[in-house]
Coordinates of C-alpha atoms in Angstrom, one line a residue:
M257 CA 26.8 -0.9 41.5
E258 CA 28.7 1.5 43.6
S259 CA 32.5 1.2 43.4
G260 CA 34.0 -0.4 46.5
L261 CA 30.7 -2.0 47.6
S262 CA 30.5 -5.8 47.8
T263 CA 26.8 -6.7 47.6
T264 CA 25.1 -10.0 48.4
F265 CA 21.4 -10.4 47.6
I266 CA 19.6 -12.9 49.7
I267 CA 16.3 -13.5 48.0
S268 CA 13.3 -15.4 49.2
C269 CA 10.9 -16.1 46.4
R270 CA 8.0 -18.2 45.3
N271 CA 7.3 -19.5 41.8
L272 CA 3.9 -19.4 40.1
D273 CA 3.1 -22.9 41.3
G274 CA 3.4 -21.7 44.9
V275 CA 6.6 -23.6 45.6
G276 CA 8.9 -21.7 47.9
S277 CA 12.6 -21.3 47.2
S278 CA 15.6 -19.1 48.1
L279 CA 18.5 -17.8 46.0
S280 CA 21.7 -16.0 46.7
L281 CA 23.3 -13.7 44.1
I282 CA 26.8 -12.2 44.7
F283 CA 27.9 -9.1 42.8
G284 CA 24.8 -9.1 40.7
H285 CA 21.8 -7.1 39.6
V286 CA 18.5 -8.9 39.7
H287 CA 16.6 -8.5 36.5
C288 CA 14.4 -11.6 36.4
I289 CA 14.5 -15.0 38.0
L290 CA 13.4 -18.1 36.2
S291 CA 12.7 -21.6 37.6
P292 CA 13.1 -24.8 35.5
S293 CA 9.8 -26.1 36.9
R294 CA 8.6 -29.4 35.3
G295 CA 11.0 -29.1 32.4
D296 CA 10.0 -25.5 31.4
W297 CA 11.0 -22.1 32.6
K298 CA 8.6 -20.1 34.8
P299 CA 9.1 -16.7 36.4
Y300 CA 9.4 -16.3 40.2
S301 CA 7.6 -13.6 42.0
I302 CA 10.0 -12.0 44.6
Y303 CA 8.4 -11.2 47.9
R304 CA 11.3 -10.5 50.1
V305 CA 14.8 -9.2 49.3
G306 CA 17.5 -8.6 51.9
V307 CA 20.7 -6.7 50.8
F308 CA 23.9 -6.9 52.7
I309 CA 26.6 -4.4 51.8
T310 CA 30.2 -4.3 52.9
M311 CA 32.8 -1.7 52.0
S312 CA 36.1 -2.7 50.3
K313 CA 39.3 -1.8 52.1
V314 CA 42.7 -0.8 50.8
V315 CA 45.7 -0.6 53.1
L316 CA 48.5 1.7 52.0
V317 CA 52.1 0.8 53.2
Q318 CA 54.4 3.8 53.4
G319 CA 57.9 2.4 53.1
S320 CA 60.1 5.4 53.8
L321 CA 61.6 6.6 57.1
G322 CA 62.3 10.0 55.8
K323 CA 61.1 12.9 57.9
D324 CA 59.7 14.8 54.8
S325 CA 58.8 11.6 52.9
K326 CA 57.7 12.2 49.4
T327 CA 56.3 8.6 49.4
A328 CA 54.0 9.6 52.2
I329 CA 52.7 12.6 50.2
V330 CA 51.8 10.4 47.3
L331 CA 50.1 7.8 49.4
E332 CA 48.0 10.4 51.2
H333 CA 46.9 11.7 47.8
I334 CA 45.9 8.2 46.7
A335 CA 44.1 7.5 50.0
T336 CA 42.0 10.6 49.5
L337 CA 41.0 9.6 46.0
L338 CA 40.1 6.1 47.2
V339 CA 37.9 7.5 50.0
S340 CA 36.1 9.7 47.5
H341 CA 35.1 6.5 45.6
G342 CA 33.7 4.9 48.8
I343 CA 36.7 2.8 49.7
E344 CA 37.8 2.4 53.3
T345 CA 41.5 3.1 53.6
E346 CA 44.2 2.8 56.3
I347 CA 47.8 3.9 56.0
L348 CA 50.6 1.9 57.7
D349 CA 53.4 4.4 57.9
L350 CA 56.6 2.6 58.8
R351 CA 57.9 5.8 60.4
H352 CA 55.3 5.4 63.2
L353 CA 55.8 1.7 63.9
D354 CA 58.1 0.1 66.4
L355 CA 59.8 -2.0 63.8
E356 CA 61.8 -5.1 64.6
F357 CA 64.3 -7.0 62.5
C358 CA 63.0 -10.2 60.9
D359 CA 64.9 -13.1 62.4
G360 CA 62.7 -16.1 61.6
R361 CA 60.7 -16.1 64.9
P362 CA 56.9 -16.8 64.8
L363 CA 54.7 -13.8 64.4
S364 CA 53.5 -14.2 68.0
A365 CA 57.0 -13.5 69.2
Y366 CA 57.2 -10.0 67.6
N367 CA 56.0 -6.9 69.4
Q368 CA 52.5 -5.5 69.4
D369 CA 53.1 -3.1 66.5
M370 CA 54.2 -5.8 64.2
Q371 CA 51.3 -8.0 65.2
H372 CA 48.9 -5.1 64.7
A373 CA 50.4 -4.4 61.3
Y374 CA 49.9 -8.0 60.3
A375 CA 46.2 -7.8 61.4
V376 CA 45.6 -4.6 59.4
L377 CA 47.1 -6.1 56.3
E378 CA 45.0 -9.2 56.7
S379 CA 41.8 -7.1 56.9
A380 CA 42.5 -5.5 53.5
D381 CA 41.1 -6.5 50.1
A382 CA 44.0 -4.8 48.3
Y383 CA 47.1 -2.7 48.9
V384 CA 49.1 0.2 47.7
L385 CA 52.8 -0.1 48.5
G386 CA 54.9 3.0 48.5
M387 CA 58.6 2.4 47.9
P388 CA 61.4 4.9 48.0
V389 CA 64.2 3.8 45.6
Y390 CA 67.5 3.0 47.2
Q391 CA 70.3 1.2 45.3
Y392 CA 67.9 0.6 42.3
S393 CA 65.6 -1.4 44.5
F394 CA 63.0 -0.9 47.3
S395 CA 64.0 0.2 50.7
G396 CA 65.5 -2.2 53.2
V397 CA 63.0 -1.2 55.9
L398 CA 60.1 -2.1 53.6
K399 CA 61.8 -5.4 52.7
N400 CA 62.2 -6.2 56.4
F401 CA 58.6 -5.3 57.1
L402 CA 57.4 -7.5 54.3
D403 CA 59.6 -10.4 55.5
I404 CA 57.5 -10.4 58.7
T405 CA 54.1 -9.6 57.3
T406 CA 53.5 -10.7 53.8
G407 CA 51.7 -13.9 55.0
A408 CA 48.7 -11.6 55.6
M409 CA 48.6 -10.5 51.9
R410 CA 48.4 -13.9 50.2
D411 CA 46.4 -14.1 46.9
K412 CA 45.3 -10.4 46.9
F413 CA 46.5 -7.6 44.6
A414 CA 48.5 -4.4 45.0
G415 CA 49.4 -1.1 43.3
I416 CA 53.0 0.2 43.6
V417 CA 54.3 3.7 43.9
C418 CA 58.0 4.5 43.4
T419 CA 59.6 7.7 44.6
A420 CA 63.1 8.3 43.3
G421 CA 65.6 11.1 43.1
G422 CA 65.8 11.1 39.3
Q423 CA 64.3 9.5 36.2
G424 CA 66.7 6.5 35.8
S425 CA 65.2 4.0 38.3
Y426 CA 61.8 3.2 36.8
L427 CA 62.6 -0.5 36.7
A428 CA 63.2 -0.7 40.5
S429 CA 59.6 -1.6 41.1
A430 CA 60.2 -4.9 39.3
E431 CA 62.0 -6.1 42.4
L432 CA 59.0 -5.5 44.6
M433 CA 56.7 -7.1 42.1
K434 CA 58.8 -10.3 42.1
V435 CA 58.8 -10.5 45.9
L436 CA 55.0 -10.1 46.1
S437 CA 54.3 -12.5 43.2
F438 CA 56.7 -15.3 44.1
E439 CA 56.3 -15.2 47.9
V440 CA 52.6 -14.7 48.4
N441 CA 50.9 -14.7 44.9
V442 CA 50.1 -11.0 45.1
M443 CA 49.3 -9.6 41.6
S444 CA 50.6 -6.1 40.8
V445 CA 48.0 -3.7 39.4
Q446 CA 49.1 -1.4 36.6
P447 CA 50.2 1.3 36.0
T448 CA 53.0 1.7 38.5
V449 CA 53.3 5.3 39.6
Y450 CA 56.8 6.7 39.4
T451 CA 57.9 10.1 40.8
S452 CA 61.1 12.0 41.0
S453 CA 62.3 15.0 43.0
A454 CA 61.1 17.2 40.1
S455 CA 57.5 16.0 40.7
F456 CA 57.2 18.0 43.9
Q457 CA 57.5 21.6 44.9
E458 CA 57.6 22.6 48.6
G459 CA 56.1 19.3 49.7
V460 CA 53.3 19.3 47.1
L461 CA 52.8 16.9 44.2
V462 CA 52.7 19.2 41.2
D463 CA 53.5 16.9 38.3
E464 CA 50.3 16.5 36.2
K465 CA 51.6 13.4 34.4
V466 CA 52.1 11.7 37.8
R467 CA 48.6 12.8 38.9
S468 CA 47.2 11.2 35.8
K469 CA 49.0 8.0 36.5
I470 CA 47.6 8.0 40.0
E471 CA 44.1 8.4 38.6
Q472 CA 44.7 5.4 36.3
L473 CA 46.0 3.3 39.2
V474 CA 43.0 4.2 41.3
Q475 CA 40.7 3.2 38.5
S476 CA 42.5 -0.1 38.1
L477 CA 42.1 -0.8 41.8
L478 CA 38.4 0.1 41.7
R479 CA 37.9 -2.4 38.8
F480 CA 39.5 -5.2 40.8
L481 CA 37.5 -4.3 43.9
S482 CA 34.1 -4.1 42.0

């Protein structure tokens, strides 16, 4: 089955005794269909098959407000890879949203950008969250955004990308994992991608080890989506 395609087979069939029946198979390949007719198993002859295919969607959340954000560079690279595997993607770049502070009001009382972001997150099957590392944790702007919108992410799964200045903050992603797990039961997909300033040259991701980690993360996401 193609990666990123959710397939439902709706099969109308008739067994050898002429008794009509129907069968739905989800995420499956049809090899043969048997009927426990009169206590024994007899094959069905399939005379009509309808296949309905929907594309999986991954939403990438870019959690940096930096003008030349390295987090954005990595997420764009990941989005391109996902699209090449037949996955629909959408990037929520927090630099381009009219962000409001979380103050406990209902979602309907926030502005249109926040409500739209919630709807986009709700439409996804999975996520990639890009977090710049500040004070050995994820950014305050990403935390504030998630405080408002994580309800849309419940019971799904996410990959995490860390961008830091140096090599000493690789455990910072654990803070984000805990928030996602404890608050809305989002499972973090491994590996976590970690980059430092040395991973980039003139706005281009050049670190081959990081690129390899990204490939591994994409493959993990594809396995969960298949």
